[in-house]
Amino acid sequence: MNKIITKVRRKIYYCGAYISSKIILLLPYRFSIDVVSVVFGTLAYYSLVGVRVKAKRNLERCFPEKTKKEICGIVKNIFINQAKNFFELANFPRMDSAFLRSISSIENSHLIKEGIKKGKGILFVSAHTGNWEITAAAVADMGVPVNVVAKKIYIEELNDMLVGYRTNKNVSVILRDAPDTGRKLLKALKKGEIIAMLIDQDTNVPGVFVDFFGEPAWTPSGLAVLALRTGAEVLVGIDQRIDQYGHKTVVSGPLTIDPSGNFDADVVNLTQKASLVLEDHIRKYLEQWVWFHERWKTKGQLTINK
């Protein structure tokens, strides 16, 4: 009986997402982003009490100097930003190259071109801030092969929908839990392609503890391992929402460390360096990061000092 209920619930979730995505495509783009998504984000802020409390708690933890009013304002804007992300993603099917370029830009795109020329591939560090899907689409629109590493959504139809949105923008998806994930990652780098990884969440993957907003945070280490073993260049690419409709992907790097002779220590050092770049960006645009994620749920101690 429970299996049937779960199956029905998942089907309802998928149908809701599918119908919503089709309705969004009927709306004028600017109206859906500027008005409808703001309404949905505001409703979510008031209705999803548990999620709202998590976001407030995390912000208070990292910024004890901020007033309750300031925290509430930031959290409300976080919900609105995520609603905009959903509406923008649902609009991917009608975004051609010209439209994508009209709403997005890439700062320091020459770093990507120079990295590709070296022939060892690029490991692209990013975070769940701004609209990370726009970043992947904008980079792929440069004509360079982009692969994103992602967890498979437990609802098969929703997973297929999301993969479809990405492939529609020439972004390939490498599912991180698949048995051939490692082979696909190495193959992509050998072909000189880009592999994008978001390393700003506490997930059930191999990782290390690094300093993030002053506290030990379990952080995926796969990107650092790949970089040190393959010699692939490490760049940081983070999306920044710059107005009602615009986006700017800020590219920086390459990130390097002085080899210590201890591979494990080098993995920690490189992961720490990348995390600090992400943290610096998030501090500037608090309302654009997913503060409702349980970033510090895994308890541990730093392996190295910052």
PDB file of N, CA and C in Angstrom, residues 80-158:
ATOM      1  N   ILE A  80      12.371  34.153  -3.608  1.00  0.00           N
ATOM      2  CA  ILE A  80      12.031  34.765  -4.894  1.00  0.00           C
ATOM      3  C   ILE A  80      13.063  34.399  -5.950  1.00  0.00           C
ATOM      4  N   ASN A  81      14.349  34.378  -5.561  1.00  0.00           N
ATOM      5  CA  ASN A  81      15.397  34.019  -6.513  1.00  0.00           C
ATOM      6  C   ASN A  81      15.214  32.583  -6.999  1.00  0.00           C
ATOM      7  N   GLN A  82      14.876  31.675  -6.080  1.00  0.00           N
ATOM      8  CA  GLN A  82      14.683  30.283  -6.480  1.00  0.00           C
ATOM      9  C   GLN A  82      13.464  30.124  -7.385  1.00  0.00           C
ATOM     10  N   ALA A  83      12.432  30.910  -7.136  1.00  0.00           N
ATOM     11  CA  ALA A  83      11.259  30.874  -8.020  1.00  0.00           C
ATOM     12  C   ALA A  83      11.637  31.363  -9.409  1.00  0.00           C
ATOM     13  N   LYS A  84      12.438  32.417  -9.471  1.00  0.00           N
ATOM     14  CA  LYS A  84      12.905  32.915 -10.771  1.00  0.00           C
ATOM     15  C   LYS A  84      13.728  31.853 -11.490  1.00  0.00           C
ATOM     16  N   ASN A  85      14.555  31.132 -10.725  1.00  0.00           N
ATOM     17  CA  ASN A  85      15.352  30.063 -11.320  1.00  0.00           C
ATOM     18  C   ASN A  85      14.468  29.021 -11.992  1.00  0.00           C
ATOM     19  N   PHE A  86      13.380  28.636 -11.303  1.00  0.00           N
ATOM     20  CA  PHE A  86      12.472  27.642 -11.866  1.00  0.00           C
ATOM     21  C   PHE A  86      11.815  28.164 -13.148  1.00  0.00           C
ATOM     22  N   PHE A  87      11.363  29.400 -13.114  1.00  0.00           N
ATOM     23  CA  PHE A  87      10.700  29.966 -14.287  1.00  0.00           C
ATOM     24  C   PHE A  87      11.686  30.124 -15.445  1.00  0.00           C
ATOM     25  N   GLU A  88      12.920  30.492 -15.151  1.00  0.00           N
ATOM     26  CA  GLU A  88      13.928  30.612 -16.219  1.00  0.00           C
ATOM     27  C   GLU A  88      14.242  29.249 -16.824  1.00  0.00           C
ATOM     28  N   LEU A  89      14.371  28.240 -15.974  1.00  0.00           N
ATOM     29  CA  LEU A  89      14.652  26.897 -16.477  1.00  0.00           C
ATOM     30  C   LEU A  89      13.502  26.393 -17.350  1.00  0.00           C
ATOM     31  N   ALA A  90      12.280  26.660 -16.926  1.00  0.00           N
ATOM     32  CA  ALA A  90      11.115  26.229 -17.713  1.00  0.00           C
ATOM     33  C   ALA A  90      11.068  26.928 -19.062  1.00  0.00           C
ATOM     34  N   ASN A  91      11.747  28.059 -19.170  1.00  0.00           N
ATOM     35  CA  ASN A  91      11.775  28.802 -20.437  1.00  0.00           C
ATOM     36  C   ASN A  91      12.900  28.360 -21.369  1.00  0.00           C
ATOM     37  N   PHE A  92      13.730  27.423 -20.932  1.00  0.00           N
ATOM     38  CA  PHE A  92      14.848  26.961 -21.760  1.00  0.00           C
ATOM     39  C   PHE A  92      14.416  26.512 -23.163  1.00  0.00           C
ATOM     40  N   PRO A  93      13.283  25.794 -23.315  1.00  0.00           N
ATOM     41  CA  PRO A  93      12.914  25.320 -24.653  1.00  0.00           C
ATOM     42  C   PRO A  93      12.747  26.436 -25.685  1.00  0.00           C
ATOM     43  N   ARG A  94      12.404  27.658 -25.252  1.00  0.00           N
ATOM     44  CA  ARG A  94      12.231  28.736 -26.225  1.00  0.00           C
ATOM     45  C   ARG A  94      13.401  29.716 -26.233  1.00  0.00           C
ATOM     46  N   MET A  95      14.454  29.414 -25.501  1.00  0.00           N
ATOM     47  CA  MET A  95      15.639  30.273 -25.485  1.00  0.00           C
ATOM     48  C   MET A  95      16.610  29.834 -26.575  1.00  0.00           C
ATOM     49  N   ASP A  96      16.663  30.573 -27.679  1.00  0.00           N
ATOM     50  CA  ASP A  96      17.700  30.278 -28.661  1.00  0.00           C
ATOM     51  C   ASP A  96      18.977  31.011 -28.256  1.00  0.00           C
ATOM     52  N   SER A  97      20.016  30.857 -29.047  1.00  0.00           N
ATOM     53  CA  SER A  97      21.311  31.438 -28.703  1.00  0.00           C
ATOM     54  C   SER A  97      21.235  32.950 -28.549  1.00  0.00           C
ATOM     55  N   ALA A  98      20.522  33.609 -29.440  1.00  0.00           N
ATOM     56  CA  ALA A  98      20.422  35.072 -29.393  1.00  0.00           C
ATOM     57  C   ALA A  98      19.721  35.528 -28.117  1.00  0.00           C
ATOM     58  N   PHE A  99      18.665  34.803 -27.744  1.00  0.00           N
ATOM     59  CA  PHE A  99      17.931  35.177 -26.526  1.00  0.00           C
ATOM     60  C   PHE A  99      18.803  34.962 -25.297  1.00  0.00           C
ATOM     61  N   LEU A 100      19.503  33.816 -25.265  1.00  0.00           N
ATOM     62  CA  LEU A 100      20.367  33.512 -24.129  1.00  0.00           C
ATOM     63  C   LEU A 100      21.433  34.588 -23.963  1.00  0.00           C
ATOM     64  N   ARG A 101      22.004  35.013 -25.057  1.00  0.00           N
ATOM     65  CA  ARG A 101      23.049  36.039 -24.985  1.00  0.00           C
ATOM     66  C   ARG A 101      22.488  37.403 -24.606  1.00  0.00           C
ATOM     67  N   SER A 102      21.202  37.609 -24.843  1.00  0.00           N
ATOM     68  CA  SER A 102      20.596  38.895 -24.488  1.00  0.00           C
ATOM     69  C   SER A 102      20.365  39.017 -22.982  1.00  0.00           C
ATOM     70  N   ILE A 103      20.325  37.880 -22.288  1.00  0.00           N
ATOM     71  CA  ILE A 103      20.073  37.925 -20.840  1.00  0.00           C
ATOM     72  C   ILE A 103      21.287  37.490 -20.018  1.00  0.00           C
ATOM     73  N   SER A 104      22.356  37.039 -20.681  1.00  0.00           N
ATOM     74  CA  SER A 104      23.512  36.556 -19.930  1.00  0.00           C
ATOM     75  C   SER A 104      24.819  36.976 -20.585  1.00  0.00           C
ATOM     76  N   SER A 105      25.847  37.074 -19.770  1.00  0.00           N
ATOM     77  CA  SER A 105      27.183  37.387 -20.272  1.00  0.00           C
ATOM     78  C   SER A 105      28.204  36.626 -19.445  1.00  0.00           C
ATOM     79  N   ILE A 106      29.410  36.541 -19.961  1.00  0.00           N
ATOM     80  CA  ILE A 106      30.477  35.835 -19.260  1.00  0.00           C
ATOM     81  C   ILE A 106      31.660  36.776 -19.097  1.00  0.00           C
ATOM     82  N   GLU A 107      31.999  37.046 -17.847  1.00  0.00           N
ATOM     83  CA  GLU A 107      33.143  37.897 -17.548  1.00  0.00           C
ATOM     84  C   GLU A 107      34.409  37.035 -17.511  1.00  0.00           C
ATOM     85  N   ASN A 108      35.426  37.469 -18.235  1.00  0.00           N
ATOM     86  CA  ASN A 108      36.693  36.725 -18.332  1.00  0.00           C
ATOM     87  C   ASN A 108      36.537  35.420 -19.109  1.00  0.00           C
ATOM     88  N   SER A 109      35.752  35.462 -20.175  1.00  0.00           N
ATOM     89  CA  SER A 109      35.560  34.254 -20.992  1.00  0.00           C
ATOM     90  C   SER A 109      36.862  33.788 -21.630  1.00  0.00           C
ATOM     91  N   HIS A 110      37.844  34.689 -21.721  1.00  0.00           N
ATOM     92  CA  HIS A 110      39.126  34.304 -22.319  1.00  0.00           C
ATOM     93  C   HIS A 110      39.814  33.208 -21.501  1.00  0.00           C
ATOM     94  N   LEU A 111      39.528  33.161 -20.199  1.00  0.00           N
ATOM     95  CA  LEU A 111      40.125  32.115 -19.363  1.00  0.00           C
ATOM     96  C   LEU A 111      39.652  30.725 -19.795  1.00  0.00           C
ATOM     97  N   ILE A 112      38.398  30.643 -20.218  1.00  0.00           N
ATOM     98  CA  ILE A 112      37.853  29.373 -20.693  1.00  0.00           C
ATOM     99  C   ILE A 112      38.519  28.978 -22.016  1.00  0.00           C
ATOM    100  N   LYS A 113      38.629  29.929 -22.919  1.00  0.00           N
ATOM    101  CA  LYS A 113      39.242  29.648 -24.225  1.00  0.00           C
ATOM    102  C   LYS A 113      40.696  29.235 -24.073  1.00  0.00           C
ATOM    103  N   GLU A 114      41.419  29.924 -23.194  1.00  0.00           N
ATOM    104  CA  GLU A 114      42.828  29.590 -22.972  1.00  0.00           C
ATOM    105  C   GLU A 114      42.978  28.215 -22.323  1.00  0.00           C
ATOM    106  N   GLY A 115      42.073  27.899 -21.393  1.00  0.00           N
ATOM    107  CA  GLY A 115      42.126  26.598 -20.726  1.00  0.00           C
ATOM    108  C   GLY A 115      41.841  25.453 -21.685  1.00  0.00           C
ATOM    109  N   ILE A 116      40.890  25.642 -22.576  1.00  0.00           N
ATOM    110  CA  ILE A 116      40.542  24.617 -23.556  1.00  0.00           C
ATOM    111  C   ILE A 116      41.729  24.317 -24.465  1.00  0.00           C
ATOM    112  N   LYS A 117      42.467  25.353 -24.843  1.00  0.00           N
ATOM    113  CA  LYS A 117      43.604  25.188 -25.750  1.00  0.00           C
ATOM    114  C   LYS A 117      44.699  24.305 -25.166  1.00  0.00           C
ATOM    115  N   LYS A 118      44.771  24.207 -23.853  1.00  0.00           N
ATOM    116  CA  LYS A 118      45.819  23.406 -23.208  1.00  0.00           C
ATOM    117  C   LYS A 118      45.575  21.905 -23.372  1.00  0.00           C
ATOM    118  N   GLY A 119      44.339  21.529 -23.724  1.00  0.00           N
ATOM    119  CA  GLY A 119      44.060  20.147 -24.093  1.00  0.00           C
ATOM    120  C   GLY A 119      43.846  19.149 -22.978  1.00  0.00           C
ATOM    121  N   LYS A 120      43.867  19.582 -21.726  1.00  0.00           N
ATOM    122  CA  LYS A 120      43.675  18.650 -20.616  1.00  0.00           C
ATOM    123  C   LYS A 120      42.294  18.767 -19.983  1.00  0.00           C
ATOM    124  N   GLY A 121      41.465  19.591 -20.573  1.00  0.00           N
ATOM    125  CA  GLY A 121      40.128  19.786 -20.028  1.00  0.00           C
ATOM    126  C   GLY A 121      40.103  20.824 -18.926  1.00  0.00           C
ATOM    127  N   ILE A 122      38.905  21.227 -18.551  1.00  0.00           N
ATOM    128  CA  ILE A 122      38.717  22.225 -17.498  1.00  0.00           C
ATOM    129  C   ILE A 122      37.753  21.676 -16.458  1.00  0.00           C
ATOM    130  N   LEU A 123      38.133  21.818 -15.194  1.00  0.00           N
ATOM    131  CA  LEU A 123      37.234  21.516 -14.084  1.00  0.00           C
ATOM    132  C   LEU A 123      36.673  22.839 -13.596  1.00  0.00           C
ATOM    133  N   PHE A 124      35.376  22.991 -13.747  1.00  0.00           N
ATOM    134  CA  PHE A 124      34.678  24.249 -13.500  1.00  0.00           C
ATOM    135  C   PHE A 124      34.018  24.191 -12.130  1.00  0.00           C
ATOM    136  N   VAL A 125      34.533  24.941 -11.170  1.00  0.00           N
ATOM    137  CA  VAL A 125      33.953  24.980  -9.827  1.00  0.00           C
ATOM    138  C   VAL A 125      32.803  25.982  -9.798  1.00  0.00           C
ATOM    139  N   SER A 126      31.668  25.568  -9.259  1.00  0.00           N
ATOM    140  CA  SER A 126      30.552  26.503  -9.162  1.00  0.00           C
ATOM    141  C   SER A 126      29.760  26.232  -7.891  1.00  0.00           C
ATOM    142  N   ALA A 127      28.674  26.980  -7.730  1.00  0.00           N
ATOM    143  CA  ALA A 127      27.863  26.882  -6.520  1.00  0.00           C
ATOM    144  C   ALA A 127      26.398  27.124  -6.859  1.00  0.00           C
ATOM    145  N   HIS A 128      25.527  26.756  -5.919  1.00  0.00           N
ATOM    146  CA  HIS A 128      24.086  26.967  -6.090  1.00  0.00           C
ATOM    147  C   HIS A 128      23.742  28.422  -5.753  1.00  0.00           C
ATOM    148  N   THR A 129      24.217  29.313  -6.578  1.00  0.00           N
ATOM    149  CA  THR A 129      23.953  30.736  -6.372  1.00  0.00           C
ATOM    150  C   THR A 129      23.594  31.385  -7.696  1.00  0.00           C
ATOM    151  N   GLY A 130      22.777  32.454  -7.638  1.00  0.00           N
ATOM    152  CA  GLY A 130      22.260  33.017  -8.885  1.00  0.00           C
ATOM    153  C   GLY A 130      21.395  31.962  -9.547  1.00  0.00           C
ATOM    154  N   ASN A 131      21.642  31.713 -10.837  1.00  0.00           N
ATOM    155  CA  ASN A 131      21.025  30.586 -11.522  1.00  0.00           C
ATOM    156  C   ASN A 131      22.130  29.810 -12.214  1.00  0.00           C
ATOM    157  N   TRP A 132      22.601  28.756 -11.563  1.00  0.00           N
ATOM    158  CA  TRP A 132      23.726  27.968 -12.053  1.00  0.00           C
ATOM    159  C   TRP A 132      23.419  27.288 -13.381  1.00  0.00           C
ATOM    160  N   GLU A 133      22.131  27.062 -13.682  1.00  0.00           N
ATOM    161  CA  GLU A 133      21.774  26.460 -14.966  1.00  0.00           C
ATOM    162  C   GLU A 133      22.065  27.433 -16.114  1.00  0.00           C
ATOM    163  N   ILE A 134      21.889  28.722 -15.864  1.00  0.00           N
ATOM    164  CA  ILE A 134      22.207  29.737 -16.872  1.00  0.00           C
ATOM    165  C   ILE A 134      23.697  29.728 -17.165  1.00  0.00           C
ATOM    166  N   THR A 135      24.518  29.561 -16.121  1.00  0.00           N
ATOM    167  CA  THR A 135      25.965  29.521 -16.310  1.00  0.00           C
ATOM    168  C   THR A 135      26.360  28.397 -17.261  1.00  0.00           C
ATOM    169  N   ALA A 136      25.865  27.201 -17.011  1.00  0.00           N
ATOM    170  CA  ALA A 136      26.195  26.057 -17.870  1.00  0.00           C
ATOM    171  C   ALA A 136      25.754  26.300 -19.303  1.00  0.00           C
ATOM    172  N   ALA A 137      24.538  26.829 -19.466  1.00  0.00           N
ATOM    173  CA  ALA A 137      24.015  27.097 -20.809  1.00  0.00           C
ATOM    174  C   ALA A 137      24.831  28.163 -21.528  1.00  0.00           C
ATOM    175  N   ALA A 138      25.218  29.225 -20.800  1.00  0.00           N
ATOM    176  CA  ALA A 138      25.973  30.325 -21.413  1.00  0.00           C
ATOM    177  C   ALA A 138      27.361  29.864 -21.848  1.00  0.00           C
ATOM    178  N   VAL A 139      28.010  29.041 -21.022  1.00  0.00           N
ATOM    179  CA  VAL A 139      29.340  28.535 -21.384  1.00  0.00           C
ATOM    180  C   VAL A 139      29.241  27.597 -22.587  1.00  0.00           C
ATOM    181  N   ALA A 140      28.236  26.720 -22.594  1.00  0.00           N
ATOM    182  CA  ALA A 140      28.048  25.816 -23.733  1.00  0.00           C
ATOM    183  C   ALA A 140      27.765  26.595 -25.011  1.00  0.00           C
ATOM    184  N   ASP A 141      27.109  27.751 -24.863  1.00  0.00           N
ATOM    185  CA  ASP A 141      26.789  28.583 -26.024  1.00  0.00           C
ATOM    186  C   ASP A 141      28.046  29.177 -26.667  1.00  0.00           C
ATOM    187  N   MET A 142      29.171  29.138 -25.943  1.00  0.00           N
ATOM    188  CA  MET A 142      30.443  29.584 -26.517  1.00  0.00           C
ATOM    189  C   MET A 142      30.960  28.587 -27.541  1.00  0.00           C
ATOM    190  N   GLY A 143      30.348  27.401 -27.582  1.00  0.00           N
ATOM    191  CA  GLY A 143      30.790  26.385 -28.515  1.00  0.00           C
ATOM    192  C   GLY A 143      31.759  25.384 -27.918  1.00  0.00           C
ATOM    193  N   VAL A 144      31.862  25.382 -26.578  1.00  0.00           N
ATOM    194  CA  VAL A 144      32.747  24.424 -25.919  1.00  0.00           C
ATOM    195  C   VAL A 144      31.903  23.337 -25.256  1.00  0.00           C
ATOM    196  N   PRO A 145      32.383  22.081 -25.279  1.00  0.00           N
ATOM    197  CA  PRO A 145      31.607  20.980 -24.682  1.00  0.00           C
ATOM    198  C   PRO A 145      31.550  21.116 -23.160  1.00  0.00           C
ATOM    199  N   VAL A 146      30.340  21.106 -22.615  1.00  0.00           N
ATOM    200  CA  VAL A 146      30.142  21.250 -21.178  1.00  0.00           C
ATOM    201  C   VAL A 146      29.421  20.022 -20.628  1.00  0.00           C
ATOM    202  N   ASN A 147      29.979  19.477 -19.548  1.00  0.00           N
ATOM    203  CA  ASN A 147      29.352  18.370 -18.833  1.00  0.00           C
ATOM    204  C   ASN A 147      29.100  18.817 -17.397  1.00  0.00           C
ATOM    205  N   VAL A 148      27.921  18.543 -16.885  1.00  0.00           N
ATOM    206  CA  VAL A 148      27.639  18.854 -15.483  1.00  0.00           C
ATOM    207  C   VAL A 148      27.460  17.548 -14.723  1.00  0.00           C
ATOM    208  N   VAL A 149      28.026  17.501 -13.525  1.00  0.00           N
ATOM    209  CA  VAL A 149      27.870  16.330 -12.672  1.00  0.00           C
ATOM    210  C   VAL A 149      26.675  16.577 -11.761  1.00  0.00           C
ATOM    211  N   ALA A 150      25.711  15.687 -11.788  1.00  0.00           N
ATOM    212  CA  ALA A 150      24.479  15.905 -11.035  1.00  0.00           C
ATOM    213  C   ALA A 150      23.974  14.605 -10.426  1.00  0.00           C
ATOM    214  N   LYS A 151      23.227  14.750  -9.343  1.00  0.00           N
ATOM    215  CA  LYS A 151      22.586  13.599  -8.719  1.00  0.00           C
ATOM    216  C   LYS A 151      21.271  13.314  -9.430  1.00  0.00           C
ATOM    217  N   LYS A 152      20.983  12.058  -9.642  1.00  0.00           N
ATOM    218  CA  LYS A 152      19.730  11.684 -10.283  1.00  0.00           C
ATOM    219  C   LYS A 152      18.559  11.951  -9.358  1.00  0.00           C
ATOM    220  N   ILE A 153      17.543  12.639  -9.857  1.00  0.00           N
ATOM    221  CA  ILE A 153      16.343  12.898  -9.076  1.00  0.00           C
ATOM    222  C   ILE A 153      15.566  11.592  -8.921  1.00  0.00           C
ATOM    223  N   TYR A 154      15.045  11.350  -7.714  1.00  0.00           N
ATOM    224  CA  TYR A 154      14.413  10.060  -7.426  1.00  0.00           C
ATOM    225  C   TYR A 154      13.113   9.854  -8.205  1.00  0.00           C
ATOM    226  N   ILE A 155      12.519  10.922  -8.728  1.00  0.00           N
ATOM    227  CA  ILE A 155      11.343  10.782  -9.586  1.00  0.00           C
ATOM    228  C   ILE A 155      11.833  10.735 -11.030  1.00  0.00           C
ATOM    229  N   GLU A 156      11.738   9.574 -11.642  1.00  0.00           N
ATOM    230  CA  GLU A 156      12.338   9.328 -12.964  1.00  0.00           C
ATOM    231  C   GLU A 156      11.908  10.358 -13.998  1.00  0.00           C
ATOM    232  N   GLU A 157      10.613  10.650 -14.027  1.00  0.00           N
ATOM    233  CA  GLU A 157      10.109  11.585 -15.045  1.00  0.00           C
ATOM    234  C   GLU A 157      10.657  12.996 -14.847  1.00  0.00           C
ATOM    235  N   LEU A 158      10.773  13.417 -13.577  1.00  0.00           N
ATOM    236  CA  LEU A 158      11.338  14.749 -13.299  1.00  0.00           C
ATOM    237  C   LEU A 158      12.810  14.795 -13.668  1.00  0.00           C
TER     238      LEU A 158
END
